[in-house]
Amino acid sequence: MIPAAFDYRRAANLDEALSLLSDGGEDAKLIAGGHSLLPLMKLRLAAPSMLIDIGRLRDLSFVRDGGDHVAVGALTRHRDVEIDETLRAHAPLLSHVAGQVGDPQVRHRGTIGGSIAHGDPASDLPAACLALGASFKAVGPSGERTIEATDFFEGFLETALSPDEILTEIIIPKATGAGWSFQKFNRRAQDWAIVGVAAVRGERTGISLVNMGPTPLRATATEAALAGGATDAEAAARAAEGLDPPSDLNATPEYRVHLAQVLVRRALEEAGAA
Amino acid sequence: MKVSVTVNGAPQEHEVEPRTLLVYYIRDVVGLTGTNIGCDTSSCGACTLLVDGESVKSCTMLAVQADGAEITTIEGLAPSESEMHPMQEAFREKHALQCGYCTPGMVMAAVSLLQEHPNPTEAEVREGLEGNLCRCTGYHNIVQAVLHAASAGSVPA
């Protein structure tokens, strides 16, 4: 399978990427590792007129200890997130989840920023960012802004990024010593989750869901129940409240609701035991 | 668009369409057909090769993205015509192939795996090869081969 033809430009720095993006028009797309975009292009579900390759903006591949948070550059590959010692110490959920994305070959190419900006409800890293209370830095022609993860995912493969903005940095509040869990239910090792759950329990509690709606989601009813003193089992029973999970070859909505309740209970127990 | 890469130590420079996938570039332009195309959807791992020493599914990378990289394919592993790479030797020793279609990708993924985990457990080998499918379901001997290569002290690619 070959993608439709496109113009290819390689950006040498962030400024050049921004100007290529504003010149390229609405059909221009950024490519980093390409592990979300290229499969769509090969299936001709996406046919951008121009690809702007930001894969060489090495300045955007980093993990920095920012005191009360850890800053992760958008171009940091899943493999580098997985093995980073700072993240393992202060946000172990994120490094663990990065190690669960796809398979080793995918993790050698895919980037955290690409996964977030793609906004796929079936992806693992957006859910981890929601559970951790992350925020995202984006740069556009009018400067830089910070978007909370909870405000970022707007619809199926739609995010709060405007077409001329570039996601540059993921800011993860430190969750040092907090309990955490990631539950990923799939049939084949390398598949997307049929349903997934990311949980953090500590000074801040965050529970989020993979593949339970059109966007990566927080399990708000479960979070509210926990805040109100409910038991883990009571809170888990409310995991799918108000949600409209998708139907596909792997699962019906009813099955997903059941999975979410079971997996949230397991996640709460594992995170609570820490 | 011009692409300059090193493939198995030899510099290559070609004009390619931007949409050319790396695996087609390697097979059709460079002419090395040891790298197989299986699913063509980044699932099966048959097209695995090493880009700057790390395993990559070459059906999910553009040739232009590899510009400047060092690429190693299955043809580039063996040190000479008469000598096999320790991972190839281990695959022969443990009879780790049946039809052989997944083998080039399996070997490349296994070489990359041992670079990251020089002494893996059996579970780590199985997880480390999760991106490679064998339709003969010959996984058992493949896992044994990788463990054998690890215990023998595999050399880096």
XYZ file of N, CA, C and O in Angstrom, chain A residues 1-6 8 10 31-35 38-39 42 44 51 53 56 77 79 102-109 189-190, chain B residues 1 17-19 21 24 40-43 48 54-57 59-62 64-67 109 112 116 127-128 130-133:
256
model
N 0.840 -1.193 0.000
C 0.000 0.000 0.000
C 0.876 1.245 0.000
O 1.790 1.354 0.809
N 0.572 2.121 -0.911
C 1.393 3.316 -1.092
C 0.517 4.535 -0.809
O -0.609 4.609 -1.293
N 1.022 5.492 -0.045
C 0.224 6.703 0.201
C 0.009 7.502 -1.087
O 0.772 7.354 -2.043
N -1.019 8.342 -1.096
C -1.203 9.294 -2.197
C -0.002 10.251 -2.229
O 0.647 10.476 -1.203
N 0.276 10.791 -3.398
C 1.442 11.673 -3.543
C 1.281 12.933 -2.693
O 0.170 13.414 -2.458
N 2.409 13.434 -2.219
C 2.392 14.661 -1.417
C 3.722 15.383 -1.599
O 4.706 14.770 -2.037
N 6.937 17.032 0.139
C 7.648 16.742 1.388
C 8.634 17.869 1.684
O 9.437 18.244 0.828
N 11.327 19.238 4.854
C 11.951 18.877 6.121
C 12.337 20.154 6.856
O 13.079 20.976 6.310
N 4.756 15.570 10.352
C 5.104 14.167 10.590
C 6.353 14.117 11.463
O 7.299 14.876 11.241
N 6.312 13.259 12.480
C 7.499 13.066 13.333
C 7.935 11.615 13.126
O 8.589 11.287 12.144
N 7.503 10.695 14.016
C 7.796 9.282 13.802
C 6.922 8.694 12.716
O 7.278 7.712 12.060
N 5.743 9.256 12.545
C 4.850 8.818 11.475
C 4.043 7.573 11.790
O 3.378 7.039 10.909
N 4.075 7.104 13.052
C 3.423 5.826 13.327
C 1.929 5.932 13.596
O 1.257 4.913 13.757
N 1.277 7.681 9.043
C 1.566 6.876 7.845
C 0.581 5.722 7.630
O 0.147 5.502 6.495
N 0.200 4.992 8.693
C -0.806 3.944 8.452
C -2.103 4.506 7.881
O -2.704 3.889 6.987
N -1.458 5.279 4.199
C -1.375 4.081 3.359
C -2.770 3.535 3.053
O -3.002 2.997 1.978
N -5.199 5.421 2.712
C -5.831 6.564 2.027
C -6.980 7.151 2.847
O -7.900 7.744 2.286
N 3.620 17.076 3.552
C 4.105 16.601 4.846
C 5.290 17.468 5.258
O 6.217 17.669 4.473
N 8.208 17.431 7.764
C 8.916 16.490 8.635
C 9.608 17.259 9.766
O 10.543 18.030 9.530
N 13.500 15.799 12.817
C 14.902 16.118 13.147
C 15.037 17.279 14.109
O 16.146 17.779 14.325
N 10.781 9.892 21.861
C 10.201 8.627 21.383
C 9.686 7.789 22.556
O 10.158 7.902 23.678
N 10.244 4.784 23.299
C 11.333 4.031 23.915
C 12.088 4.901 24.922
O 12.466 4.438 26.004
N 2.122 -0.306 21.186
C 2.527 -1.089 20.008
C 3.498 -2.198 20.340
O 3.208 -3.080 21.134
N 4.683 -2.129 19.748
C 5.727 -3.130 19.935
C 7.073 -2.399 19.881
O 7.104 -1.194 19.634
N 8.191 -3.118 20.115
C 9.480 -2.397 20.165
C 9.778 -1.573 18.914
O 10.287 -0.444 19.018
N 9.449 -2.110 17.741
C 9.737 -1.362 16.514
C 8.943 -0.059 16.482
O 9.470 0.991 16.077
N 7.694 -0.117 16.875
C 6.854 1.078 16.919
C 7.421 2.075 17.941
O 7.491 3.280 17.683
N 7.879 1.562 19.068
C 8.390 2.447 20.126
C 9.733 3.085 19.751
O 10.135 4.068 20.362
N 10.424 2.496 18.780
C 11.668 3.115 18.300
C 11.402 4.320 17.407
O 12.314 5.106 17.133
N 10.196 4.429 16.880
C 9.895 5.514 15.936
C 8.853 6.494 16.467
O 8.958 7.693 16.252
N -1.042 -9.300 21.451
C -0.055 -8.546 22.221
C 0.108 -7.106 21.736
O 0.173 -6.180 22.534
N 0.188 -6.897 20.420
C 0.585 -5.570 19.943
C -0.635 -4.680 19.648
O -0.465 -3.547 19.216
N 13.020 13.701 -4.796
C 13.750 14.062 -3.576
C 14.957 13.120 -3.415
O 14.808 11.913 -3.564
N 10.539 9.280 -5.007
C 9.314 10.018 -4.698
C 9.183 10.088 -3.177
O 9.467 9.098 -2.496
N 8.693 11.217 -2.632
C 8.565 11.304 -1.174
C 7.703 10.193 -0.575
O 7.928 9.764 0.547
N 6.730 9.693 -1.347
C 5.843 8.686 -0.772
C 6.422 7.275 -0.790
O 5.765 6.333 -0.359
N 7.987 4.139 0.410
C 8.229 3.564 1.729
C 9.621 2.944 1.769
O 10.122 2.452 0.750
N 10.161 -0.511 0.213
C 10.184 -0.553 -1.252
C 11.492 0.019 -1.783
O 12.034 -0.448 -2.788
N 2.151 -5.316 5.446
C 2.173 -3.946 4.938
C 1.324 -2.990 5.789
O 0.904 -1.942 5.331
N 1.036 -3.368 7.032
C 0.251 -2.486 7.912
C 0.901 -2.349 9.297
O 0.225 -2.167 10.288
N 2.204 -2.460 9.367
C 2.991 -2.376 10.608
C 2.535 -3.337 11.699
O 2.687 -3.062 12.878
N 2.000 -4.491 11.303
C 1.608 -5.478 12.301
C 2.574 -6.658 12.386
O 2.917 -7.108 13.477
N 11.084 -5.865 9.212
C 11.955 -5.250 10.213
C 13.402 -5.187 9.730
O 13.956 -6.181 9.258
N 18.622 0.365 15.498
C 17.400 -0.017 16.196
C 16.375 -0.602 15.229
O 16.230 -0.128 14.095
N 15.623 -1.593 15.716
C 14.634 -2.251 14.859
C 13.507 -1.292 14.493
O 13.021 -0.534 15.336
N 13.124 -1.345 13.233
C 12.089 -0.467 12.694
C 11.288 -1.290 11.681
O 11.849 -2.140 10.992
N 9.983 -1.036 11.596
C 9.179 -1.663 10.554
C 9.262 -0.786 9.305
O 8.715 0.320 9.279
N 7.942 -0.803 6.506
C 6.732 -0.458 5.746
C 6.067 0.771 6.337
O 5.097 1.271 5.778
N 6.549 1.234 7.486
C 5.913 2.364 8.158
C 6.917 3.481 8.364
O 6.943 4.174 9.375
N 7.793 3.623 7.396
C 8.761 4.714 7.403
C 8.992 5.101 5.950
O 9.087 4.232 5.077
N 9.051 6.397 5.704
C 9.335 6.859 4.352
C 10.841 6.805 4.116
O 11.625 7.069 5.034
N 12.496 8.951 2.606
C 13.044 10.293 2.850
C 13.275 10.552 4.335
O 14.146 11.336 4.715
N 12.491 9.868 5.208
C 12.724 10.021 6.646
C 14.046 9.385 7.068
O 14.596 9.722 8.105
N 14.530 8.428 6.275
C 15.766 7.723 6.621
C 17.000 8.434 6.086
O 18.120 7.971 6.307
N 16.809 9.555 5.390
C 17.949 10.263 4.788
C 19.048 10.481 5.841
O 18.788 10.993 6.922
N 14.764 -8.190 14.520
C 14.138 -7.772 15.787
C 14.895 -8.370 16.972
O 15.078 -7.722 18.009
N 18.160 -6.497 17.651
C 17.870 -5.238 18.337
C 17.479 -5.497 19.796
O 17.904 -4.785 20.706
N 19.281 -4.169 23.537
C 18.613 -3.469 24.636
C 18.555 -4.324 25.905
O 18.553 -3.806 27.015
N 8.061 -11.052 24.970
C 7.525 -9.687 24.871
C 8.307 -8.866 23.856
O 7.731 -8.077 23.106
N 9.608 -9.070 23.821
C 10.455 -8.292 22.920
C 10.205 -8.601 21.449
O 10.541 -7.813 20.574
N 7.131 -9.206 20.326
C 5.675 -9.094 20.139
C 5.318 -8.419 18.816
O 4.196 -8.555 18.334
N 6.265 -7.708 18.225
C 5.984 -7.037 16.965
C 6.239 -7.901 15.737
O 6.204 -7.399 14.618
N 6.521 -9.180 15.953
C 6.824 -10.075 14.820
C 5.937 -11.306 14.880
O 5.915 -12.008 15.887
N 5.228 -11.551 13.791
C 4.325 -12.698 13.743
C 4.937 -13.825 12.917
O 5.555 -13.591 11.878
